[in-house]
Amino acid sequence: MARHVKIGEAKTRLSALPVAVETGEDPTICRGAAPVAHATRSAGEGEHAALSATLRRERAKRKAVTTAEILSWRHEGHAH
């Protein structure tokens, strides 16, 4: 659940923001009504390793991309 916190409140209660994140909140820090930052939990070392292993397995399933393919994508979506 996202909670909006104004910058002044975030400065005053900085030590409370990590606690909120640890309990599952996703506070958004705002300047006035405009969001400027979002606090989320950092992934642990084990999570990074698991994600890397998953990405390597998925990448191994796909064929290699050629230089010609990469160059053909360079202007994809651009107006001619």
Backbone atoms as SQL, in Angstrom:
CREATE TABLE atoms (id INTEGER PRIMARY KEY, chain TEXT, resi INTEGER, resn TEXT, atom TEXT, x REAL, y REAL, z REAL);
INSERT INTO atoms VALUES
  (1, 'A', 1, 'MET', 'N', 0.851, -1.184, 0.000),
  (2, 'A', 1, 'MET', 'CA', 0.000, 0.000, 0.000),
  (3, 'A', 1, 'MET', 'C', 0.891, 1.239, 0.000),
  (4, 'A', 2, 'ALA', 'N', 0.651, 2.132, -0.922),
  (5, 'A', 2, 'ALA', 'CA', 1.468, 3.332, -1.037),
  (6, 'A', 2, 'ALA', 'C', 0.948, 4.428, -0.111),
  (7, 'A', 3, 'ARG', 'N', 1.881, 5.044, 0.573),
  (8, 'A', 3, 'ARG', 'CA', 1.540, 6.159, 1.454),
  (9, 'A', 3, 'ARG', 'C', 2.355, 7.355, 0.988),
  (10, 'A', 4, 'HIS', 'N', 1.722, 8.524, 0.895),
  (11, 'A', 4, 'HIS', 'CA', 2.417, 9.733, 0.473),
  (12, 'A', 4, 'HIS', 'C', 2.899, 10.501, 1.701),
  (13, 'A', 5, 'VAL', 'N', 4.182, 10.855, 1.667),
  (14, 'A', 5, 'VAL', 'CA', 4.816, 11.560, 2.772),
  (15, 'A', 5, 'VAL', 'C', 5.445, 12.832, 2.215),
  (16, 'A', 6, 'LYS', 'N', 5.122, 13.966, 2.789),
  (17, 'A', 6, 'LYS', 'CA', 5.737, 15.213, 2.323),
  (18, 'A', 6, 'LYS', 'C', 7.187, 15.265, 2.796),
  (19, 'A', 7, 'ILE', 'N', 8.022, 16.002, 2.068),
  (20, 'A', 7, 'ILE', 'CA', 9.453, 16.062, 2.360),
  (21, 'A', 7, 'ILE', 'C', 9.716, 16.489, 3.799),
  (22, 'A', 8, 'GLY', 'N', 9.012, 17.472, 4.284),
  (23, 'A', 8, 'GLY', 'CA', 9.219, 17.940, 5.663),
  (24, 'A', 8, 'GLY', 'C', 8.966, 16.836, 6.678),
  (25, 'A', 9, 'GLU', 'N', 7.898, 16.075, 6.464),
  (26, 'A', 9, 'GLU', 'CA', 7.585, 14.958, 7.364),
  (27, 'A', 9, 'GLU', 'C', 8.661, 13.878, 7.252),
  (28, 'A', 10, 'ALA', 'N', 9.130, 13.623, 6.031),
  (29, 'A', 10, 'ALA', 'CA', 10.171, 12.613, 5.823),
  (30, 'A', 10, 'ALA', 'C', 11.452, 13.007, 6.549),
  (31, 'A', 11, 'LYS', 'N', 11.807, 14.293, 6.520),
  (32, 'A', 11, 'LYS', 'CA', 13.007, 14.762, 7.223),
  (33, 'A', 11, 'LYS', 'C', 12.837, 14.606, 8.732),
  (34, 'A', 12, 'THR', 'N', 11.657, 14.950, 9.222),
  (35, 'A', 12, 'THR', 'CA', 11.402, 14.892, 10.657),
  (36, 'A', 12, 'THR', 'C', 11.367, 13.453, 11.162),
  (37, 'A', 13, 'ARG', 'N', 10.803, 12.557, 10.341),
  (38, 'A', 13, 'ARG', 'CA', 10.600, 11.180, 10.782),
  (39, 'A', 13, 'ARG', 'C', 11.397, 10.195, 9.935),
  (40, 'A', 14, 'LEU', 'N', 12.638, 10.559, 9.584),
  (41, 'A', 14, 'LEU', 'CA', 13.448, 9.725, 8.694),
  (42, 'A', 14, 'LEU', 'C', 13.637, 8.309, 9.228),
  (43, 'A', 15, 'SER', 'N', 13.845, 8.147, 10.519),
  (44, 'A', 15, 'SER', 'CA', 14.082, 6.811, 11.062),
  (45, 'A', 15, 'SER', 'C', 12.825, 5.934, 10.973),
  (46, 'A', 16, 'ALA', 'N', 11.652, 6.532, 10.823),
  (47, 'A', 16, 'ALA', 'CA', 10.418, 5.758, 10.724),
  (48, 'A', 16, 'ALA', 'C', 10.200, 5.201, 9.320),
  (49, 'A', 17, 'LEU', 'N', 10.804, 5.809, 8.299),
  (50, 'A', 17, 'LEU', 'CA', 10.597, 5.340, 6.922),
  (51, 'A', 17, 'LEU', 'C', 11.141, 3.925, 6.694),
  (52, 'A', 18, 'PRO', 'N', 12.372, 3.606, 7.117),
  (53, 'A', 18, 'PRO', 'CA', 12.832, 2.220, 6.932),
  (54, 'A', 18, 'PRO', 'C', 11.969, 1.204, 7.684),
  (55, 'A', 19, 'VAL', 'N', 11.483, 1.583, 8.843),
  (56, 'A', 19, 'VAL', 'CA', 10.602, 0.691, 9.597),
  (57, 'A', 19, 'VAL', 'C', 9.320, 0.438, 8.807),
  (58, 'A', 20, 'ALA', 'N', 8.774, 1.480, 8.211),
  (59, 'A', 20, 'ALA', 'CA', 7.565, 1.336, 7.402),
  (60, 'A', 20, 'ALA', 'C', 7.821, 0.413, 6.215),
  (61, 'A', 21, 'VAL', 'N', 8.967, 0.553, 5.580),
  (62, 'A', 21, 'VAL', 'CA', 9.312, -0.291, 4.437),
  (63, 'A', 21, 'VAL', 'C', 9.446, -1.747, 4.884),
  (64, 'A', 22, 'GLU', 'N', 10.088, -1.959, 6.015),
  (65, 'A', 22, 'GLU', 'CA', 10.259, -3.324, 6.526),
  (66, 'A', 22, 'GLU', 'C', 8.934, -3.994, 6.858),
  (67, 'A', 23, 'THR', 'N', 7.924, -3.207, 7.194),
  (68, 'A', 23, 'THR', 'CA', 6.618, -3.770, 7.518),
  (69, 'A', 23, 'THR', 'C', 5.715, -3.895, 6.294),
  (70, 'A', 24, 'GLY', 'N', 6.258, -3.606, 5.105),
  (71, 'A', 24, 'GLY', 'CA', 5.510, -3.828, 3.877),
  (72, 'A', 24, 'GLY', 'C', 4.945, -2.590, 3.215),
  (73, 'A', 25, 'GLU', 'N', 5.160, -1.429, 3.791),
  (74, 'A', 25, 'GLU', 'CA', 4.672, -0.198, 3.155),
  (75, 'A', 25, 'GLU', 'C', 5.623, 0.230, 2.039),
  (76, 'A', 26, 'ASP', 'N', 5.122, 1.010, 1.108),
  (77, 'A', 26, 'ASP', 'CA', 5.920, 1.595, 0.029),
  (78, 'A', 26, 'ASP', 'C', 5.713, 3.105, 0.042),
  (79, 'A', 27, 'PRO', 'N', 6.340, 3.821, 0.981),
  (80, 'A', 27, 'PRO', 'CA', 6.095, 5.264, 1.061),
  (81, 'A', 27, 'PRO', 'C', 6.643, 6.017, -0.153),
  (82, 'A', 28, 'THR', 'N', 5.859, 6.967, -0.620),
  (83, 'A', 28, 'THR', 'CA', 6.267, 7.854, -1.698),
  (84, 'A', 28, 'THR', 'C', 6.500, 9.226, -1.096),
  (85, 'A', 29, 'ILE', 'N', 7.680, 9.781, -1.324),
  (86, 'A', 29, 'ILE', 'CA', 8.022, 11.103, -0.788),
  (87, 'A', 29, 'ILE', 'C', 7.644, 12.141, -1.831),
  (88, 'A', 30, 'CYS', 'N', 6.885, 13.158, -1.390),
  (89, 'A', 30, 'CYS', 'CA', 6.345, 14.151, -2.313),
  (90, 'A', 30, 'CYS', 'C', 6.812, 15.559, -1.963),
  (91, 'A', 31, 'ARG', 'N', 6.996, 16.346, -3.000),
  (92, 'A', 31, 'ARG', 'CA', 7.217, 17.789, -2.836),
  (93, 'A', 31, 'ARG', 'C', 5.892, 18.420, -3.215),
  (94, 'A', 32, 'GLY', 'N', 5.167, 18.874, -2.208),
  (95, 'A', 32, 'GLY', 'CA', 3.802, 19.323, -2.438),
  (96, 'A', 32, 'GLY', 'C', 2.972, 18.102, -2.795),
  (97, 'A', 33, 'ALA', 'N', 2.330, 18.130, -3.954),
  (98, 'A', 33, 'ALA', 'CA', 1.548, 16.976, -4.396),
  (99, 'A', 33, 'ALA', 'C', 2.314, 16.104, -5.384),
  (100, 'A', 34, 'ALA', 'N', 3.504, 16.558, -5.788),
  (101, 'A', 34, 'ALA', 'CA', 4.267, 15.838, -6.808),
  (102, 'A', 34, 'ALA', 'C', 5.202, 14.807, -6.195),
  (103, 'A', 35, 'PRO', 'N', 5.079, 13.530, -6.563),
  (104, 'A', 35, 'PRO', 'CA', 5.985, 12.494, -6.069),
  (105, 'A', 35, 'PRO', 'C', 7.404, 12.732, -6.580),
  (106, 'A', 36, 'VAL', 'N', 8.399, 12.597, -5.691),
  (107, 'A', 36, 'VAL', 'CA', 9.793, 12.784, -6.102),
  (108, 'A', 36, 'VAL', 'C', 10.666, 11.578, -5.791),
  (109, 'A', 37, 'ALA', 'N', 10.238, 10.696, -4.880),
  (110, 'A', 37, 'ALA', 'CA', 11.025, 9.513, -4.533),
  (111, 'A', 37, 'ALA', 'C', 10.095, 8.427, -4.013),
  (112, 'A', 38, 'HIS', 'N', 10.566, 7.203, -4.146),
  (113, 'A', 38, 'HIS', 'CA', 9.775, 6.060, -3.693),
  (114, 'A', 38, 'HIS', 'C', 10.702, 5.156, -2.894),
  (115, 'A', 39, 'ALA', 'N', 10.315, 4.792, -1.680),
  (116, 'A', 39, 'ALA', 'CA', 11.139, 3.929, -0.828),
  (117, 'A', 39, 'ALA', 'C', 10.624, 2.495, -0.917),
  (118, 'A', 40, 'THR', 'N', 11.519, 1.572, -1.275),
  (119, 'A', 40, 'THR', 'CA', 11.166, 0.159, -1.333),
  (120, 'A', 40, 'THR', 'C', 12.257, -0.653, -0.662),
  (121, 'A', 41, 'ARG', 'N', 11.938, -1.887, -0.351),
  (122, 'A', 41, 'ARG', 'CA', 12.891, -2.775, 0.292),
  (123, 'A', 41, 'ARG', 'C', 13.969, -3.183, -0.705),
  (124, 'A', 42, 'SER', 'N', 15.214, -3.228, -0.258),
  (125, 'A', 42, 'SER', 'CA', 16.315, -3.687, -1.098),
  (126, 'A', 42, 'SER', 'C', 16.299, -5.205, -1.165),
  (127, 'A', 43, 'ALA', 'N', 16.661, -5.721, -2.308),
  (128, 'A', 43, 'ALA', 'CA', 16.742, -7.172, -2.463),
  (129, 'A', 43, 'ALA', 'C', 17.976, -7.676, -1.724),
  (130, 'A', 44, 'GLY', 'N', 17.853, -8.812, -1.091),
  (131, 'A', 44, 'GLY', 'CA', 18.973, -9.419, -0.390),
  (132, 'A', 44, 'GLY', 'C', 19.910, -10.127, -1.353),
  (133, 'A', 45, 'GLU', 'N', 21.077, -10.523, -0.856),
  (134, 'A', 45, 'GLU', 'CA', 22.086, -11.193, -1.687),
  (135, 'A', 45, 'GLU', 'C', 21.525, -12.470, -2.318),
  (136, 'A', 46, 'GLY', 'N', 20.767, -13.245, -1.575),
  (137, 'A', 46, 'GLY', 'CA', 20.188, -14.481, -2.103),
  (138, 'A', 46, 'GLY', 'C', 19.211, -14.219, -3.229),
  (139, 'A', 47, 'GLU', 'N', 18.455, -13.126, -3.119),
  (140, 'A', 47, 'GLU', 'CA', 17.490, -12.785, -4.170),
  (141, 'A', 47, 'GLU', 'C', 18.195, -12.416, -5.463),
  (142, 'A', 48, 'HIS', 'N', 19.332, -11.711, -5.365),
  (143, 'A', 48, 'HIS', 'CA', 20.100, -11.346, -6.561),
  (144, 'A', 48, 'HIS', 'C', 20.637, -12.601, -7.249),
  (145, 'A', 49, 'ALA', 'N', 21.157, -13.533, -6.459),
  (146, 'A', 49, 'ALA', 'CA', 21.712, -14.763, -7.025),
  (147, 'A', 49, 'ALA', 'C', 20.623, -15.577, -7.714),
  (148, 'A', 50, 'ALA', 'N', 19.463, -15.683, -7.094),
  (149, 'A', 50, 'ALA', 'CA', 18.360, -16.447, -7.687),
  (150, 'A', 50, 'ALA', 'C', 17.887, -15.798, -8.989),
  (151, 'A', 51, 'LEU', 'N', 17.780, -14.479, -9.001),
  (152, 'A', 51, 'LEU', 'CA', 17.360, -13.778, -10.208),
  (153, 'A', 51, 'LEU', 'C', 18.388, -13.957, -11.322),
  (154, 'A', 52, 'SER', 'N', 19.674, -13.854, -10.996),
  (155, 'A', 52, 'SER', 'CA', 20.722, -14.051, -12.003),
  (156, 'A', 52, 'SER', 'C', 20.651, -15.442, -12.604),
  (157, 'A', 53, 'ALA', 'N', 20.445, -16.450, -11.763),
  (158, 'A', 53, 'ALA', 'CA', 20.355, -17.825, -12.254),
  (159, 'A', 53, 'ALA', 'C', 19.159, -17.987, -13.172),
  (160, 'A', 54, 'THR', 'N', 18.025, -17.402, -12.818),
  (161, 'A', 54, 'THR', 'CA', 16.830, -17.477, -13.649),
  (162, 'A', 54, 'THR', 'C', 17.069, -16.803, -14.996),
  (163, 'A', 55, 'LEU', 'N', 17.670, -15.622, -14.979),
  (164, 'A', 55, 'LEU', 'CA', 17.946, -14.907, -16.230),
  (165, 'A', 55, 'LEU', 'C', 18.900, -15.688, -17.123),
  (166, 'A', 56, 'ARG', 'N', 19.928, -16.303, -16.540),
  (167, 'A', 56, 'ARG', 'CA', 20.867, -17.104, -17.332),
  (168, 'A', 56, 'ARG', 'C', 20.164, -18.306, -17.979),
  (169, 'A', 57, 'ARG', 'N', 19.294, -18.985, -17.207),
  (170, 'A', 57, 'ARG', 'CA', 18.562, -20.137, -17.761),
  (171, 'A', 57, 'ARG', 'C', 17.672, -19.711, -18.915),
  (172, 'A', 58, 'GLU', 'N', 16.941, -18.597, -18.733),
  (173, 'A', 58, 'GLU', 'CA', 16.043, -18.125, -19.789),
  (174, 'A', 58, 'GLU', 'C', 16.822, -17.679, -21.025),
  (175, 'A', 59, 'ARG', 'N', 17.953, -17.022, -20.810),
  (176, 'A', 59, 'ARG', 'CA', 18.767, -16.552, -21.938),
  (177, 'A', 59, 'ARG', 'C', 19.332, -17.726, -22.727),
  (178, 'A', 60, 'ALA', 'N', 19.688, -18.801, -22.029),
  (179, 'A', 60, 'ALA', 'CA', 20.251, -19.979, -22.696),
  (180, 'A', 60, 'ALA', 'C', 19.224, -20.648, -23.606),
  (181, 'A', 61, 'LYS', 'N', 17.953, -20.439, -23.362),
  (182, 'A', 61, 'LYS', 'CA', 16.892, -21.033, -24.178),
  (183, 'A', 61, 'LYS', 'C', 16.715, -20.315, -25.519),
  (184, 'A', 62, 'ARG', 'N', 17.216, -19.115, -25.634),
  (185, 'A', 62, 'ARG', 'CA', 16.998, -18.303, -26.833),
  (186, 'A', 62, 'ARG', 'C', 18.205, -18.369, -27.768),
  (187, 'A', 63, 'LYS', 'N', 17.932, -18.156, -29.050),
  (188, 'A', 63, 'LYS', 'CA', 19.029, -18.131, -30.012),
  (189, 'A', 63, 'LYS', 'C', 19.784, -16.808, -29.888),
  (190, 'A', 64, 'ALA', 'N', 21.020, -16.827, -30.317),
  (191, 'A', 64, 'ALA', 'CA', 21.858, -15.628, -30.254),
  (192, 'A', 64, 'ALA', 'C', 21.318, -14.556, -31.203),
  (193, 'A', 65, 'VAL', 'N', 21.477, -13.320, -30.819),
  (194, 'A', 65, 'VAL', 'CA', 21.048, -12.189, -31.647),
  (195, 'A', 65, 'VAL', 'C', 22.243, -11.763, -32.489),
  (196, 'A', 66, 'THR', 'N', 22.010, -11.540, -33.765),
  (197, 'A', 66, 'THR', 'CA', 23.096, -11.131, -34.661),
  (198, 'A', 66, 'THR', 'C', 23.260, -9.618, -34.654),
  (199, 'A', 67, 'THR', 'N', 24.406, -9.191, -35.105),
  (200, 'A', 67, 'THR', 'CA', 24.676, -7.754, -35.211),
  (201, 'A', 67, 'THR', 'C', 23.694, -7.105, -36.178),
  (202, 'A', 68, 'ALA', 'N', 23.373, -7.791, -37.254),
  (203, 'A', 68, 'ALA', 'CA', 22.430, -7.250, -38.244),
  (204, 'A', 68, 'ALA', 'C', 21.061, -7.019, -37.604),
  (205, 'A', 69, 'GLU', 'N', 20.616, -7.939, -36.745),
  (206, 'A', 69, 'GLU', 'CA', 19.330, -7.760, -36.069),
  (207, 'A', 69, 'GLU', 'C', 19.360, -6.534, -35.157),
  (208, 'A', 70, 'ILE', 'N', 20.430, -6.400, -34.403),
  (209, 'A', 70, 'ILE', 'CA', 20.550, -5.261, -33.490),
  (210, 'A', 70, 'ILE', 'C', 20.523, -3.960, -34.277),
  (211, 'A', 71, 'LEU', 'N', 21.262, -3.901, -35.391),
  (212, 'A', 71, 'LEU', 'CA', 21.288, -2.686, -36.205),
  (213, 'A', 71, 'LEU', 'C', 19.923, -2.401, -36.822),
  (214, 'A', 72, 'SER', 'N', 19.163, -3.437, -37.157),
  (215, 'A', 72, 'SER', 'CA', 17.843, -3.217, -37.736),
  (216, 'A', 72, 'SER', 'C', 16.863, -2.645, -36.710),
  (217, 'A', 73, 'TRP', 'N', 17.105, -2.884, -35.438),
  (218, 'A', 73, 'TRP', 'CA', 16.236, -2.362, -34.377),
  (219, 'A', 73, 'TRP', 'C', 16.516, -0.899, -34.058),
  (220, 'A', 74, 'ARG', 'N', 17.669, -0.404, -34.519),
  (221, 'A', 74, 'ARG', 'CA', 18.131, 0.926, -34.135),
  (222, 'A', 74, 'ARG', 'C', 17.093, 2.015, -34.383),
  (223, 'A', 75, 'HIS', 'N', 16.398, 1.957, -35.476),
  (224, 'A', 75, 'HIS', 'CA', 15.438, 3.016, -35.808),
  (225, 'A', 75, 'HIS', 'C', 13.996, 2.542, -35.723),
  (226, 'A', 76, 'GLU', 'N', 13.789, 1.393, -35.097),
  (227, 'A', 76, 'GLU', 'CA', 12.442, 0.849, -34.970),
  (228, 'A', 76, 'GLU', 'C', 11.577, 1.821, -34.161),
  (229, 'A', 77, 'GLY', 'N', 10.411, 2.141, -34.684),
  (230, 'A', 77, 'GLY', 'CA', 9.505, 3.032, -33.990),
  (231, 'A', 77, 'GLY', 'C', 9.730, 4.513, -34.266),
  (232, 'A', 78, 'HIS', 'N', 10.780, 4.858, -34.982),
  (233, 'A', 78, 'HIS', 'CA', 11.040, 6.259, -35.315),
  (234, 'A', 78, 'HIS', 'C', 10.203, 6.653, -36.535),
  (235, 'A', 79, 'ALA', 'N', 9.794, 7.865, -36.584),
  (236, 'A', 79, 'ALA', 'CA', 9.082, 8.381, -37.762),
  (237, 'A', 79, 'ALA', 'C', 10.075, 8.535, -38.906),
  (238, 'A', 80, 'HIS', 'N', 9.641, 8.175, -40.076),
  (239, 'A', 80, 'HIS', 'CA', 10.543, 8.287, -41.248),
  (240, 'A', 80, 'HIS', 'C', 10.337, 9.579, -41.959);
